[in-house]
Tab-separated table of C-alpha atoms in Angstrom:
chain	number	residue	atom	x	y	z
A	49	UNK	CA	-63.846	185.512	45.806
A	50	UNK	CA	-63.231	187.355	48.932
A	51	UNK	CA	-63.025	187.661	52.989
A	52	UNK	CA	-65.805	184.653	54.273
A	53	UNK	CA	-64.063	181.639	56.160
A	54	UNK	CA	-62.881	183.038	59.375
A	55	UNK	CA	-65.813	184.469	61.304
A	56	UNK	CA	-69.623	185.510	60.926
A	57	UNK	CA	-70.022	188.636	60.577
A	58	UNK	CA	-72.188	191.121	62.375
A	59	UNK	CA	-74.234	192.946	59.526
A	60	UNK	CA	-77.467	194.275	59.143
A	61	UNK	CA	-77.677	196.053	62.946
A	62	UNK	CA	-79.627	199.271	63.261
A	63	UNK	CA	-76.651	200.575	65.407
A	64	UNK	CA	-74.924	200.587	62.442
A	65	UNK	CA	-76.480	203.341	60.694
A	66	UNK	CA	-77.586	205.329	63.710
A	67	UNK	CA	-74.889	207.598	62.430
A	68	UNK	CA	-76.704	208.219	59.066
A	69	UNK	CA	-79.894	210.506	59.341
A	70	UNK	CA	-83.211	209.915	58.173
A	71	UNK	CA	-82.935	212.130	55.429
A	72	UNK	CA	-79.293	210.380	53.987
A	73	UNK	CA	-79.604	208.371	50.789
A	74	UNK	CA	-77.857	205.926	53.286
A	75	UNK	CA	-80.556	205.557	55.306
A	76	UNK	CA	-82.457	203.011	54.695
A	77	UNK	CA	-84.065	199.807	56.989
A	78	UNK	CA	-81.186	197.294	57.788
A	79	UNK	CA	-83.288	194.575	56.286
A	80	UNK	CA	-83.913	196.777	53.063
A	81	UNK	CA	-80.098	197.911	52.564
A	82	UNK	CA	-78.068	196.143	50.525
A	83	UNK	CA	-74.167	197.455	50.168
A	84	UNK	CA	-71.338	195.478	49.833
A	85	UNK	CA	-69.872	196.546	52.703
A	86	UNK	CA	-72.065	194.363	54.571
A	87	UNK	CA	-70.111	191.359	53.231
A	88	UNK	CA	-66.859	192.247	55.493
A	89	UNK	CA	-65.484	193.305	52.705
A	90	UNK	CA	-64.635	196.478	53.039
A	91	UNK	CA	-64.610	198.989	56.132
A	92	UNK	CA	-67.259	201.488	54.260
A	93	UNK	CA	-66.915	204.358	57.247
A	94	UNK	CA	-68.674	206.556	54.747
A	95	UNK	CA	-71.598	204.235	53.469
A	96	UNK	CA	-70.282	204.544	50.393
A	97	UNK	CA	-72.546	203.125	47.616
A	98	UNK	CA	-71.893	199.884	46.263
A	99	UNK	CA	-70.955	200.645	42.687
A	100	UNK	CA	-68.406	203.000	43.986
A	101	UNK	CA	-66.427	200.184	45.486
A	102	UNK	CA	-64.145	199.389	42.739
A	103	UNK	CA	-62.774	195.489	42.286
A	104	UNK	CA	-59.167	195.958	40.891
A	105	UNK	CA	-56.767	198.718	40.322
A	106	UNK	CA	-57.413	198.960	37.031
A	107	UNK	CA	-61.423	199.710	37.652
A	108	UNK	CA	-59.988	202.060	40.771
A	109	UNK	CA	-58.009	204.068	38.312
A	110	UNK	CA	-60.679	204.176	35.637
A	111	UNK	CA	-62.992	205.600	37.808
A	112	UNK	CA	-60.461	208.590	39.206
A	113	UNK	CA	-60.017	209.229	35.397
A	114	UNK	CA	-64.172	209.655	35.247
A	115	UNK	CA	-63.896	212.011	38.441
A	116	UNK	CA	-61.053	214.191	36.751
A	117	UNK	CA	-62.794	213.829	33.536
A	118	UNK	CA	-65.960	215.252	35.395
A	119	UNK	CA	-63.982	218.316	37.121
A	120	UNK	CA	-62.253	219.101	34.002
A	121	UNK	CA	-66.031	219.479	32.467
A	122	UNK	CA	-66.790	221.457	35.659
A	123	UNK	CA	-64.271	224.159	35.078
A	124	UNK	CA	-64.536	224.049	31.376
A	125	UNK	CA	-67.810	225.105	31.780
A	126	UNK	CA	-66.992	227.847	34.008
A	127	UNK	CA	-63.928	228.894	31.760
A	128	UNK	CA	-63.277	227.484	28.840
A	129	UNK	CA	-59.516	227.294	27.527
A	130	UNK	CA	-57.361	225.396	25.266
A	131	UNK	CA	-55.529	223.742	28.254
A	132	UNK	CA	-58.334	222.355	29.474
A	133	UNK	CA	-59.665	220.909	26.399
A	134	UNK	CA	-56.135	219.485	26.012
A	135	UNK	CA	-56.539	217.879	29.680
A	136	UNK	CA	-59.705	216.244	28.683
A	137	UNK	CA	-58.397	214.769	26.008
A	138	UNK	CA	-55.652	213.055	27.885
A	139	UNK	CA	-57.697	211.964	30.971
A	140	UNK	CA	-60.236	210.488	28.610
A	141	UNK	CA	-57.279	208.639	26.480
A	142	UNK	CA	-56.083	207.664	29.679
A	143	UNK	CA	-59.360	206.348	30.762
A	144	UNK	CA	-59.729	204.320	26.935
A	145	UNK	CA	-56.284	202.419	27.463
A	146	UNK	CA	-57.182	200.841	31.086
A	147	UNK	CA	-60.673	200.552	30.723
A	148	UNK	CA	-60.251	198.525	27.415
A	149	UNK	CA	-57.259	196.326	29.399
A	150	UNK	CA	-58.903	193.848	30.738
A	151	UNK	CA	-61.600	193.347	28.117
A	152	UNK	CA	-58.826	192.849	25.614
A	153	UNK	CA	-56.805	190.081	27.541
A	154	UNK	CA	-59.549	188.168	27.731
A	155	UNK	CA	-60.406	188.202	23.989
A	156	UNK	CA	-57.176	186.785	23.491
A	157	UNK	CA	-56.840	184.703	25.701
A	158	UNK	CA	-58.630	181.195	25.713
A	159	UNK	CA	-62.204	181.269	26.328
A	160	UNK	CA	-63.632	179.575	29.968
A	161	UNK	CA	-65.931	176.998	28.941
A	162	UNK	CA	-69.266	177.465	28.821
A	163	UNK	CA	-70.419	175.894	32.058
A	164	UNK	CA	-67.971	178.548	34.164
A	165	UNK	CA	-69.006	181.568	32.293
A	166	UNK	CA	-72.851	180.475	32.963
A	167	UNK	CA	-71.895	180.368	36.842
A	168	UNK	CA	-70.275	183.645	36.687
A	169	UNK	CA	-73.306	185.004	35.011
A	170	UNK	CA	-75.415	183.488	36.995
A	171	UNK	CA	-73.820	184.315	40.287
A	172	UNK	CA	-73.961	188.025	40.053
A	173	UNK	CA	-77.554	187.784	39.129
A	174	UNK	CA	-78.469	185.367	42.087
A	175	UNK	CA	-79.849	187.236	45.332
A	176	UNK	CA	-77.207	186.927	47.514
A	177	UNK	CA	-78.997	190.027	50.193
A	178	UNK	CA	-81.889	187.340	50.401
A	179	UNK	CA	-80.616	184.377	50.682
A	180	UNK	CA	-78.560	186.163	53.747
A	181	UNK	CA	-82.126	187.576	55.154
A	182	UNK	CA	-83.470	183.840	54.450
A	183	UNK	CA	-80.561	182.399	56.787
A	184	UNK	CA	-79.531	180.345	54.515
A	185	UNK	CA	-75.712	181.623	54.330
A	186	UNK	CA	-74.246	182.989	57.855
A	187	UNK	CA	-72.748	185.422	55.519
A	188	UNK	CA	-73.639	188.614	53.491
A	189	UNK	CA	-72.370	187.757	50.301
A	190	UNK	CA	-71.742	189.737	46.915
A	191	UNK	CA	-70.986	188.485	43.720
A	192	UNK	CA	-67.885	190.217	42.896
A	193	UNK	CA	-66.600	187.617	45.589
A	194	UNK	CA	-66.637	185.373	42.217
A	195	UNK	CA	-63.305	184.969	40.395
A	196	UNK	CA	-63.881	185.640	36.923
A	197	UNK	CA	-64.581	183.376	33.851
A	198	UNK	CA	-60.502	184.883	32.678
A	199	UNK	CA	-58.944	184.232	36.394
A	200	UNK	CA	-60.522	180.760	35.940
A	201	UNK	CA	-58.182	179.909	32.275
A	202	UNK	CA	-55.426	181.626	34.214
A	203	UNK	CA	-54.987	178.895	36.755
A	204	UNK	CA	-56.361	176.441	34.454
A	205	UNK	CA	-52.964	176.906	32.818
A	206	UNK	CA	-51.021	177.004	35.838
A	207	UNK	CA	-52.724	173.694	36.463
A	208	UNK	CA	-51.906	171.914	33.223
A	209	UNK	CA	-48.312	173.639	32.839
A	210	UNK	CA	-47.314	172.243	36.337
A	211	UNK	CA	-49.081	168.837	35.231
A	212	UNK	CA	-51.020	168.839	38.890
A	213	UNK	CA	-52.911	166.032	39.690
A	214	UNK	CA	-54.477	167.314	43.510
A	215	UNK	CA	-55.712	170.793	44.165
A	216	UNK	CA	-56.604	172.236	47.189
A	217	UNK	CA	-58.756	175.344	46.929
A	218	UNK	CA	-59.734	177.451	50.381
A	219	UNK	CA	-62.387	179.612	49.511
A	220	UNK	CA	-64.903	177.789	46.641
A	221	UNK	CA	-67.945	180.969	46.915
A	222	UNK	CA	-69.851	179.638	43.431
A	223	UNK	CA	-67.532	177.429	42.112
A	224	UNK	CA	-66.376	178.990	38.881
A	225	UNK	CA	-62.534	178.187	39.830
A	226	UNK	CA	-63.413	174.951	41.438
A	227	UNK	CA	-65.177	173.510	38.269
A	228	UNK	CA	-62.301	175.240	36.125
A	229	UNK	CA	-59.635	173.471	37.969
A	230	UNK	CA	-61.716	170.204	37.727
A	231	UNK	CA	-61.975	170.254	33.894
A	232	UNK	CA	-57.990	170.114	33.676
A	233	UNK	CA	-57.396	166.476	32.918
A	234	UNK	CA	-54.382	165.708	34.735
A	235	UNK	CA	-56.603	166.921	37.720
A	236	UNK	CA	-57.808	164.039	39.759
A	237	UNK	CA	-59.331	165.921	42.810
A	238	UNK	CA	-60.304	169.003	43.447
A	239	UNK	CA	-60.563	169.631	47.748
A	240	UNK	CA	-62.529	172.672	47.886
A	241	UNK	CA	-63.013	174.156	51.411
A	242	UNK	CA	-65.465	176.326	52.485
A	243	UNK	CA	-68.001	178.179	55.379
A	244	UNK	CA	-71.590	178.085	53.866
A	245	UNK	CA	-72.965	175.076	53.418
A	246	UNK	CA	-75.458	176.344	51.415
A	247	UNK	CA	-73.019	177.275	48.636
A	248	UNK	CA	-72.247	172.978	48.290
A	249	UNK	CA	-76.372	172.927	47.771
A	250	UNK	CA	-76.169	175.886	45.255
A	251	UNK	CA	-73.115	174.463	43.716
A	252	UNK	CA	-73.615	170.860	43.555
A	253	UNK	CA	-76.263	170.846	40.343
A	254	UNK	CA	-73.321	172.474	38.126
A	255	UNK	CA	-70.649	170.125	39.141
A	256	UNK	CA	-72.774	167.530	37.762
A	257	UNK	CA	-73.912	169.343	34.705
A	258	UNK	CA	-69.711	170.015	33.848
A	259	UNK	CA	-69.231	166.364	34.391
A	260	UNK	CA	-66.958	166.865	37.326
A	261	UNK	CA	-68.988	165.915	40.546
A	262	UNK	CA	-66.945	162.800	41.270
A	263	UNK	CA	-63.513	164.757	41.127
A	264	UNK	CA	-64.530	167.758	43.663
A	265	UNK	CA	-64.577	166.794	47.390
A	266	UNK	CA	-66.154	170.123	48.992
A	267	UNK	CA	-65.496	170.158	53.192
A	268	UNK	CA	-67.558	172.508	54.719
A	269	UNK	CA	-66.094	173.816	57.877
A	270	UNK	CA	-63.546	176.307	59.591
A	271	UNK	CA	-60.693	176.297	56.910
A	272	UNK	CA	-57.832	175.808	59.139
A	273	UNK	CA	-59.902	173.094	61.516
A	274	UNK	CA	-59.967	171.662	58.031
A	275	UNK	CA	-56.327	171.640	57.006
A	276	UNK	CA	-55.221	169.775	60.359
A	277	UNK	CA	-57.749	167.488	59.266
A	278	UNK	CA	-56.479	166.764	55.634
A	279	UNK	CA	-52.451	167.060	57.383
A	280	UNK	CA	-53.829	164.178	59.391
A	281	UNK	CA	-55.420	162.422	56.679
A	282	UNK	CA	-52.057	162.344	54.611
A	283	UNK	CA	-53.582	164.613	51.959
A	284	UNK	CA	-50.874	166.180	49.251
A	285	UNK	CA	-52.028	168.833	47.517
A	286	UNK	CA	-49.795	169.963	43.583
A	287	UNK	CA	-51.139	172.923	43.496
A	288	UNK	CA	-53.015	175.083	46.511
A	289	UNK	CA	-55.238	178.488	45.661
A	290	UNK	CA	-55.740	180.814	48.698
A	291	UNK	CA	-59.024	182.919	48.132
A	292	UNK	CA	-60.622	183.621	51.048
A	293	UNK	CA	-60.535	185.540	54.437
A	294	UNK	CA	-57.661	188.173	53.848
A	295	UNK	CA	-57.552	188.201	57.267
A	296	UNK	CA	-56.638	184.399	57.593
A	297	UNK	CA	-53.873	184.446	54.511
A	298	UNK	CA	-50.480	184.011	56.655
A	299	UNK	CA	-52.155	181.596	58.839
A	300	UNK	CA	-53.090	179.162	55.745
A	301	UNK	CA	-49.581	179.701	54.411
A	302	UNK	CA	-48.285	179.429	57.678
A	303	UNK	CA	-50.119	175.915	58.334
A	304	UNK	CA	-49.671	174.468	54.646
A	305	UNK	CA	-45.828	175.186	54.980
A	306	UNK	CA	-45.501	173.809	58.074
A	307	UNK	CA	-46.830	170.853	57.066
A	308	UNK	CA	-44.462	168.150	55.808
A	309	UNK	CA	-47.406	166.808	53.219
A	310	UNK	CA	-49.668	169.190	52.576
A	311	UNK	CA	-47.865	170.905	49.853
A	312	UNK	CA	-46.504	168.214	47.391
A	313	UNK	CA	-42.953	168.293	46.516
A	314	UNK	CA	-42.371	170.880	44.000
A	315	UNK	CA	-45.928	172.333	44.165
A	316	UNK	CA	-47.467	175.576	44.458
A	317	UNK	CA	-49.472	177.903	45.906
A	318	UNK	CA	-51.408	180.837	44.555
A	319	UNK	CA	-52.845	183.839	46.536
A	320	UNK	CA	-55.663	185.796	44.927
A	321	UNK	CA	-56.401	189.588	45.898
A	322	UNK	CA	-52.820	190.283	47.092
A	323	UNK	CA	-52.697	194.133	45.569
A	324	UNK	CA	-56.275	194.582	46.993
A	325	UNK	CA	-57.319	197.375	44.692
A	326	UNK	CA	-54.190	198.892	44.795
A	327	UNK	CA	-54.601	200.089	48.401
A	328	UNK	CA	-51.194	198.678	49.927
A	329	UNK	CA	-49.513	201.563	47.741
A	330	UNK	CA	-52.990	204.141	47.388
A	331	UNK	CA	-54.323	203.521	50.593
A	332	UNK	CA	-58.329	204.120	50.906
A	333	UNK	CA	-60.655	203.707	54.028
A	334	UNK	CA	-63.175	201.559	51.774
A	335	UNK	CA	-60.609	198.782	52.199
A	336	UNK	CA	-61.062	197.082	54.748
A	337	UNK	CA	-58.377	194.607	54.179
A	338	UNK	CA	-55.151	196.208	53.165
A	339	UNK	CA	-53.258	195.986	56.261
A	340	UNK	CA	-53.909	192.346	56.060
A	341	UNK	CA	-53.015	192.176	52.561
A	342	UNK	CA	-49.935	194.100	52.842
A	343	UNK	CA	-48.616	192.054	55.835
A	344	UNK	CA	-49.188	188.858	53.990
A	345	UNK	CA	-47.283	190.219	51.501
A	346	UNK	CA	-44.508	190.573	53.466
A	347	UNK	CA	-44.691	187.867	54.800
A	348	UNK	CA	-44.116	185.798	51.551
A	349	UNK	CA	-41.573	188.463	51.088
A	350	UNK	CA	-39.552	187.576	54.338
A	351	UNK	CA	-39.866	183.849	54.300
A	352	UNK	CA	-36.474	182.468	53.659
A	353	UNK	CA	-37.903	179.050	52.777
A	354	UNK	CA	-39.752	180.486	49.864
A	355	UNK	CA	-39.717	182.096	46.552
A	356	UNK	CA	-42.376	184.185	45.135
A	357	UNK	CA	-43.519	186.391	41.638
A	358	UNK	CA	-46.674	188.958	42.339
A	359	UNK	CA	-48.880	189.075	39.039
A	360	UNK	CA	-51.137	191.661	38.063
A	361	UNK	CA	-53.804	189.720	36.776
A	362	UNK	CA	-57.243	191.052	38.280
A	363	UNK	CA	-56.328	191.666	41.446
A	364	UNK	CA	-53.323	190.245	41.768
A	365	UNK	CA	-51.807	187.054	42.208
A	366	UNK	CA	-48.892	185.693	43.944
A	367	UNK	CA	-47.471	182.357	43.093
A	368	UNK	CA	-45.525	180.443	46.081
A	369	UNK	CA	-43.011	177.856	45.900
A	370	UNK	CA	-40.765	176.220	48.576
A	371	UNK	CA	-37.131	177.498	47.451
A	372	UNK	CA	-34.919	174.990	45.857
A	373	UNK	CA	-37.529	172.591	44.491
């Protein structure tokens, strides 16, 4: 899940395809149009088409390996040699080993229960452009802003390994990771914070159905409004997952750390996105948020209080802990 907590928005404005004409395949009525760029994801200068807007490295470098792939074909047909059937053969051997990368981690790896792959599924088929147009959600949202059913087991273990009892999640979009987290059984709470309150209506039916309803206390509500509020209340939190407004990431960190409570002794946090499609390294005006991502990672970097491991699972994840503890 993605960029949502800090501010609406201003989508769907005629101005901003004024610079399109009639006769683009960009073109097309602001209420009609729907491109992931809308969702503040990404900066989209171009109008770039949704499918084209890749979700991790790996799925940016398999599609460069299609584009060489293609201009290799391109020339071949123009003049065919040995070298270039050679090249094709490596781009598209290239292509098999990180396209099949994910797919294979995830067959061996423990399967999400049911429920969470359901509410993945059912996520990226809900109408997200509508539900915007409806005014139901004061954001544009897109389903790849859902973690995956994998990225769910993954802190599903990091839960059970560190035995955590309280989690604090900022950014809950459909729930997938929330309900994961809650079916860990030496999880007691789940505090899930988040913008929309229409995603605690759309959620709310498969907390109950996983069983887990009682043990997920959702507070809708400007994130960091929201973490003064739980510092206040005395809230202690084993394990903390930052997925929300890239934007927004130091401050969270920033206000968590600062707080004498908020992290439990010996906890931990975890901060999705932080390679961001590879663009702190492979920089690419589609992405939006790589300056932000890139500071943040710093940030963690430069913090003498802290230690820190990136992990390149999905899009990355960087796991926090106050040093010495």
């Amino acid at each position: 899940m993605d960029e949502r907590l800090s501010e609406k928005l201003e989508v769907s404005r005629p101005d901003l395809f004024a610079q399109f004409p009639d006769s683009s395949p960009y073109h097309h009525p602001p209420t009609l149009m729907y491109n992931a760029a809308d969702a503040g994801q990404y900066a989209n200068p171009l109008g770039i088409r949704p499918e084209d807007i890749k979700q991790t490295p790996h799925d940016r470098i398999v599609h460069l390996l299609e584009q060489a792939s293609q201009s290799v074909d391109s020339a071949s047909a123009l003049s065919p040699s040995e070298h270039l059937v050679n090249a094709k053969a490596l781009i598209e051997k290239a292509k098999a080993i990180v396209d099949g990368y994910d797919s294979y981690v995830t067959e061996y790896s423990s399967p999400a229960p049911p429920i969470v792959e359901r509410m993945w599924k059912d996520g990226h088929e809900h109408d997200w452009a509508k539900v915007y147009l409806e005014g139901k959600t004061k954001l544009r949202l897109i389903p790849d802003m859902s973690a995956g059913s994998y990225e769910g087991v993954v802190l599903q273990h990091l839960a059970k390994m560190s035995n955590a009892r309280a989690v604090l999640e900022i950014g809950m979009f459909t729930g997938t990771t929330t309900v994961s987290l809650a079916l860990v059984p030496s999880v007691d709470k789940v505090t899930a914070l988040d913008i929309e309150i229409y995603l605690l209506e759309h959620n709310l039916p498969n907390f109950k159905e996983a069983g887990v309803a009682s043990k997920i206390d959702v507070r809708i509500g400007n994130a960091l409004e929201t973490l003064d509020k739980l510092d206040e209340e005395g809230a202690s939190f084993d394990m903390v997952f930052i997925d929300a407004d890239k934007p927004s990431y130091i401050k969270y960190l920033d206000r968590i750390l600062a707080s004498p409570t908020l992290l439990a002794k010996r906890g931990f946090i975890a901060a999705d996105n932080v390679v961001y499609k590879a663009s702190p390294w492979v920089p690419d005006p589609v992405y939006k948020w790589r300056e932000d991502l890139h500071a943040f990672n710093q940030h963690v970097r430069n913090r003498s209080d802290v230690e820190a491991v990136m992990l390149p699972i999905e899009d990355g994840i960087t796991l926090i802990r106050r040093k010495g503890e």
